[in-house]
mmCIF file of C-alpha atoms in Angstrom:
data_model
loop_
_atom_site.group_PDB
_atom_site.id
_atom_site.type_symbol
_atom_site.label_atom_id
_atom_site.label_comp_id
_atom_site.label_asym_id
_atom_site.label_seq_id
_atom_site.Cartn_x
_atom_site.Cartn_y
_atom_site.Cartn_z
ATOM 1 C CA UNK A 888 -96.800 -17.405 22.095
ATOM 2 C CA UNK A 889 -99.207 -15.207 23.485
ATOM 3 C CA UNK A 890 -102.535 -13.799 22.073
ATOM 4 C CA UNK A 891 -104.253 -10.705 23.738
ATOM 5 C CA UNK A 892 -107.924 -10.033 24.192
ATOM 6 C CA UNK A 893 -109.807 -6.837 24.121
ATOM 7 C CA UNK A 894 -110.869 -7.764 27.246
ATOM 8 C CA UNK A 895 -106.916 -6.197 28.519
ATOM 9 C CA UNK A 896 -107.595 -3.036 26.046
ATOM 10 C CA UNK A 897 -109.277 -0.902 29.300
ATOM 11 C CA UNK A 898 -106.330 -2.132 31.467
ATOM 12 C CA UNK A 899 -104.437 0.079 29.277
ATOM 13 C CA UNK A 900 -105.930 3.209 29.423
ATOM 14 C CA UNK A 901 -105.397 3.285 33.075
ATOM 15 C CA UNK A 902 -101.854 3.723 34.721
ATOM 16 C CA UNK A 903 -101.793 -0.051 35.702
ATOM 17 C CA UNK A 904 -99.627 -2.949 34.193
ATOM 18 C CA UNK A 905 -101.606 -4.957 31.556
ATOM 19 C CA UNK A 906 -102.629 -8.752 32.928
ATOM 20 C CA UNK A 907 -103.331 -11.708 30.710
ATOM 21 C CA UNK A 908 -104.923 -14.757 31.464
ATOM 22 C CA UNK A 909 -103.614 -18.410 30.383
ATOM 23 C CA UNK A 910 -106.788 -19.610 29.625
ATOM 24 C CA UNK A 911 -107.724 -19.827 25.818
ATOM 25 C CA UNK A 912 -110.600 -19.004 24.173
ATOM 26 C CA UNK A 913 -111.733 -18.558 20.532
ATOM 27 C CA UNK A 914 -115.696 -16.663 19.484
ATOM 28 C CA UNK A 915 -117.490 -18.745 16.594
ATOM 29 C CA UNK A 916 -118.454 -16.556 13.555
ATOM 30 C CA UNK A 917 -119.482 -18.056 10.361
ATOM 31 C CA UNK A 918 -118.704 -21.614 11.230
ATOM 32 C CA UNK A 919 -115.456 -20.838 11.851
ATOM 33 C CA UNK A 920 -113.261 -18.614 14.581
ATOM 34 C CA UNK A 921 -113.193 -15.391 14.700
ATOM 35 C CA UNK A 922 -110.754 -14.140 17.266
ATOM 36 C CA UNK A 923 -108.149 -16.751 18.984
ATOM 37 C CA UNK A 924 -106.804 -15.384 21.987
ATOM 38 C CA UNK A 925 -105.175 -16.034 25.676
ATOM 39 C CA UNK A 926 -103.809 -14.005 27.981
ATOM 40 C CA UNK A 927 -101.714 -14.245 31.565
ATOM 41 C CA UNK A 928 -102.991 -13.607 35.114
ATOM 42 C CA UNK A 929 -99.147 -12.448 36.012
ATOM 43 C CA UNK A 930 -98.019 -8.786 35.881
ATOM 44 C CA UNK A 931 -95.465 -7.825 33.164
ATOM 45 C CA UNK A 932 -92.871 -7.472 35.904
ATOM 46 C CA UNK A 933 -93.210 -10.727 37.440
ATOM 47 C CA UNK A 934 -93.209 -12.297 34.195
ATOM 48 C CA UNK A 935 -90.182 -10.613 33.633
ATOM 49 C CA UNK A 936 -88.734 -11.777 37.139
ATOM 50 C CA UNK A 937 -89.358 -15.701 36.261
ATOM 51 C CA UNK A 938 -88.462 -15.493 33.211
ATOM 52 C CA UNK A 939 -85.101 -13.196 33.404
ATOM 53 C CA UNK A 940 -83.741 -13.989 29.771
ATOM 54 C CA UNK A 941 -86.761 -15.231 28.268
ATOM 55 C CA UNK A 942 -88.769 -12.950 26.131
ATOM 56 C CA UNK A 943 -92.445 -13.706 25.433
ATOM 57 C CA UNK A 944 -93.970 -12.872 21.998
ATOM 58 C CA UNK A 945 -97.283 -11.133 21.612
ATOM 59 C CA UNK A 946 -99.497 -12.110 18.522
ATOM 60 C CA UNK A 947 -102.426 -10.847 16.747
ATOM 61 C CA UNK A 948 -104.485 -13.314 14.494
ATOM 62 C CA UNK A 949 -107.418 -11.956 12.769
ATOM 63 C CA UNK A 950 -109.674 -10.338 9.702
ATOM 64 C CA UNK A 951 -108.801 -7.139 8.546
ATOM 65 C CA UNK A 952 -112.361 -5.551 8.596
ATOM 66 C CA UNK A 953 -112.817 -6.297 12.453
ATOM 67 C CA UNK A 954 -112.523 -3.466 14.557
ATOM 68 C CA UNK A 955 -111.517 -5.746 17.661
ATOM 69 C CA UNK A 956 -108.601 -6.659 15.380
ATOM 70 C CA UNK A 957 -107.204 -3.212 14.941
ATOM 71 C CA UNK A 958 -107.752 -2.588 18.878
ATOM 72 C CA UNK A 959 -105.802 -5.738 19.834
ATOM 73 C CA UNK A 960 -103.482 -4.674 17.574
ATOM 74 C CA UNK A 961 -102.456 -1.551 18.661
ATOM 75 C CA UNK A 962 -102.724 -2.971 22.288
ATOM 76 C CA UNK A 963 -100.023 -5.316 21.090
ATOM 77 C CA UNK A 964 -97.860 -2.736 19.496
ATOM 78 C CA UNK A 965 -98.348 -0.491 22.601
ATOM 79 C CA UNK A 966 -97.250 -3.331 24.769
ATOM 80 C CA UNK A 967 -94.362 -4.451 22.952
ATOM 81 C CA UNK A 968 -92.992 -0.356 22.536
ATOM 82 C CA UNK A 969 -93.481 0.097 26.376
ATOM 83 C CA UNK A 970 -92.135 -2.825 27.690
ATOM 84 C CA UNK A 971 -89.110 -3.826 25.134
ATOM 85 C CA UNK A 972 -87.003 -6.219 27.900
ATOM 86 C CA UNK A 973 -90.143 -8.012 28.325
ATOM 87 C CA UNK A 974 -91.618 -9.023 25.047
ATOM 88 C CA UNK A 975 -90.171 -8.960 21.260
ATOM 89 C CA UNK A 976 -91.890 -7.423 18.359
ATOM 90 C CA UNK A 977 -95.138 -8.765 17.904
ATOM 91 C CA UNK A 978 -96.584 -11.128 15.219
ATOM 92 C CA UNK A 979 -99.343 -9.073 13.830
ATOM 93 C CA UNK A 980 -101.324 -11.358 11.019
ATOM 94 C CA UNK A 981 -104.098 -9.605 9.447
ATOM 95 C CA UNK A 982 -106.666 -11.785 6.932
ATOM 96 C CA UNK A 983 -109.414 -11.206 4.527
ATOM 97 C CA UNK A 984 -112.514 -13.324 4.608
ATOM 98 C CA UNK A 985 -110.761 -16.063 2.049
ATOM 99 C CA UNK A 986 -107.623 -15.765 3.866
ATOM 100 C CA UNK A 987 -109.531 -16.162 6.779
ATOM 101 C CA UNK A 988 -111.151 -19.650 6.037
ATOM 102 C CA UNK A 989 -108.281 -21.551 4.498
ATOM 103 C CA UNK A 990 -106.192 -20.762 7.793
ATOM 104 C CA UNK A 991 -108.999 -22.234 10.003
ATOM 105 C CA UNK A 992 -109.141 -25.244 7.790
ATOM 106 C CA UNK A 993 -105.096 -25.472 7.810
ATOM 107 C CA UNK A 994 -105.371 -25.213 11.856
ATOM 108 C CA UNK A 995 -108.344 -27.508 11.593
ATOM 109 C CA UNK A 996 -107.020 -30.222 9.434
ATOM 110 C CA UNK A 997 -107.161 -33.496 10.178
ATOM 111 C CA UNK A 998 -106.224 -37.001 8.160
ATOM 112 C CA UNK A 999 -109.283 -39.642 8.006
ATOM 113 C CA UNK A 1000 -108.738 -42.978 7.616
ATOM 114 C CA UNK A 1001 -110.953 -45.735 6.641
ATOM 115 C CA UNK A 1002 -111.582 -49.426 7.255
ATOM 116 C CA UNK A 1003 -114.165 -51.908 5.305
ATOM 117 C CA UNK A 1004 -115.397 -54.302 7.725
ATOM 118 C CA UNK A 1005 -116.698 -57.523 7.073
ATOM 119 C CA UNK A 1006 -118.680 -60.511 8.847
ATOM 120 C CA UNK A 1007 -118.533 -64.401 7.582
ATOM 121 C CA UNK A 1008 -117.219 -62.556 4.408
ATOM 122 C CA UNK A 1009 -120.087 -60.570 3.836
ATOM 123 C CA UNK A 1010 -119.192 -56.280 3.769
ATOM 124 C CA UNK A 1011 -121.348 -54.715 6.617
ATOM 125 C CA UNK A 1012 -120.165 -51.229 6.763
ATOM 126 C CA UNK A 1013 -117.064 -48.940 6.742
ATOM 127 C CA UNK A 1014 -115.137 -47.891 10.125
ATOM 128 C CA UNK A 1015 -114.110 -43.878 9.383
ATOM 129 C CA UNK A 1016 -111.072 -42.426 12.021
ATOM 130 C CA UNK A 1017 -110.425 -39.593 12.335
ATOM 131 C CA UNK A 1018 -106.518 -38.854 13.304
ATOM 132 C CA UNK A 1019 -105.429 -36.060 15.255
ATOM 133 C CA UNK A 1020 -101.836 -35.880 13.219
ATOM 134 C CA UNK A 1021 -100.809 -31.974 14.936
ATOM 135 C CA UNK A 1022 -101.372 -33.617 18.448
ATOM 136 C CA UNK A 1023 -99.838 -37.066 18.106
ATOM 137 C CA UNK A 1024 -98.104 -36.948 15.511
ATOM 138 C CA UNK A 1025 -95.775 -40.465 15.809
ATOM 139 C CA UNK A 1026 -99.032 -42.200 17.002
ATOM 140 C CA UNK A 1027 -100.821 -41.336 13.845
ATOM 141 C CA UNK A 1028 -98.408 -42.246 11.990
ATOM 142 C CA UNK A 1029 -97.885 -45.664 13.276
ATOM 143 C CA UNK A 1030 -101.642 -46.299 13.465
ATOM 144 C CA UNK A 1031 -101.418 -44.818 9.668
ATOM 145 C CA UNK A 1032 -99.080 -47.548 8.658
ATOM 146 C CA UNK A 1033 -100.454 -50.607 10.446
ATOM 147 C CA UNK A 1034 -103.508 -49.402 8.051
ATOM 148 C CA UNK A 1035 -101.982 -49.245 5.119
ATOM 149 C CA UNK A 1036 -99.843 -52.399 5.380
ATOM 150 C CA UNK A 1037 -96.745 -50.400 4.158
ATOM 151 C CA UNK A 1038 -94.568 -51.522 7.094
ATOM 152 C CA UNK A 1039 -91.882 -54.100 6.730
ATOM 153 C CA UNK A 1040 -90.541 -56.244 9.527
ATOM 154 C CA UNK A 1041 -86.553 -55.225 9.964
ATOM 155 C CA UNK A 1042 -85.711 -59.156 11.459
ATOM 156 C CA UNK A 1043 -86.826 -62.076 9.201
ATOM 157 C CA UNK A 1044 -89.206 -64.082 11.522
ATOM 158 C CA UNK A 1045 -89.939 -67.830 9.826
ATOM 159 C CA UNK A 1046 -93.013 -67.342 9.709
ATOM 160 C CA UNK A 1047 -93.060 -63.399 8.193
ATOM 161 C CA UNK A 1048 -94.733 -60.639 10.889
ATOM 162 C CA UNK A 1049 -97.822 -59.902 9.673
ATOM 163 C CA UNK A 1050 -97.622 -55.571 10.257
ATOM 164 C CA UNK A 1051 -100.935 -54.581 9.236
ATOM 165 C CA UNK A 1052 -103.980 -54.495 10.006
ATOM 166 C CA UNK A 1053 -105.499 -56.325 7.172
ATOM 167 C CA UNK A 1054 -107.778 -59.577 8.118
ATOM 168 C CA UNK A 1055 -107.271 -58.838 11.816
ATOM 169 C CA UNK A 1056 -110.104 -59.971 14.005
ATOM 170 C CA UNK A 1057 -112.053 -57.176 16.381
ATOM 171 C CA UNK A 1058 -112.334 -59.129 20.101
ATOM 172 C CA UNK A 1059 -114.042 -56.241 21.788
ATOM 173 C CA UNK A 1060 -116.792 -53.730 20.537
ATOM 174 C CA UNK A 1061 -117.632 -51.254 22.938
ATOM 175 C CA UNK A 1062 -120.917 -49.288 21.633
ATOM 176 C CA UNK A 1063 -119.942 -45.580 21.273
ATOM 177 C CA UNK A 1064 -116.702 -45.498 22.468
ATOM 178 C CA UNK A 1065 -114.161 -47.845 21.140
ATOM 179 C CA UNK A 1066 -113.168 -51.277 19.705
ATOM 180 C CA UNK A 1067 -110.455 -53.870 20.424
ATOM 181 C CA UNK A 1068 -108.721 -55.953 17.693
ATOM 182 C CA UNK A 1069 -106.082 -58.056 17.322
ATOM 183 C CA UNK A 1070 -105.600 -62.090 16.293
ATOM 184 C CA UNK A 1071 -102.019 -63.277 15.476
ATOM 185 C CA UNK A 1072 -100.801 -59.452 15.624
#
């Protein structure tokens, strides 16, 4: 999926092929994005040479009241009209401000996990982790469960598997960057 900028919108006023860039940028506004886009150094026609039966798919992400919305939006439009072999109708999403916010936080969420810590059986803090579910999504999942204690061995083991971290003893503490654990896991 592809994003334009209004960066291409003066490529199209002149009698030259739109280019996009791959790389990927997003403007802050509020605390949260305004505008994510990308677009693709390659010309339409060699995009359309290496990738004969593939179509690519222009979309347009933003708040209704922009201006640079409506532009990229007709860019899109225009592009997708001109060049039908090339790209399929484009995915046009317009927001208002509320709108807006809750689908930054639903690109932005992320699960937090905690874990009590304790020394000589004495509480000296809480360990907070942050999991990046949308990126590795088994990983966080295992890591989830291990924290929970909700996983069950599937062989009997005399004696039992112990498949959480509860009790577990940290070996390594690395200040500002990460900690080992372990003991009979």
């Amino acid at each position: 999926m592809c994003m334009l900028s209004p960066r291409s919108l003066p490529l199209l006023g002149r009698r030259q092929t739109p280019r996009f860039s791959r790389v990927t940028h997003a403007r802050k506004v509020n605390g949260g994005l305004r505008q994510l886009c990308c677009y693709d150094n390659e010309t339409r026609e060699n995009l359309r040479n290496n990738m004969a039966a593939e179509k690519r798919t222009i979309s347009a992400i933003g708040l209704l009241k922009d201006v640079e919305f409506h532009m990229v939006k007709a860019a899109a439009e225009t592009i997708s009209r001109k060049d039908q072999d090339g790209f399929n109708e484009p995915y046009i999403l317009g927001l208002l401000e509320c709108d807006w916010d809750a689908f930054i936080r639903a690109k932005r969420k992320h699960e937090f996990l905690y874990m009590d810590v304790e020394v000589n059986h004495e509480r000296v803090g809480r360990l907070v982790i942050e999991l990046f579910s949308e990126r590795l999504p088994r990983t966080c999942c295992n890591f989830r469960e291990l924290c929970l204690g909700t996983n069950t061995e599937t062989e009997r083991h005399d004696p039992p598997l112990k498949l959480w971290y509860k009790d577990s003893i940290f070996h390594r503490v690395v200040p500002n960057g990460w900690i080992q654990g372990g003991g009979e896991f």
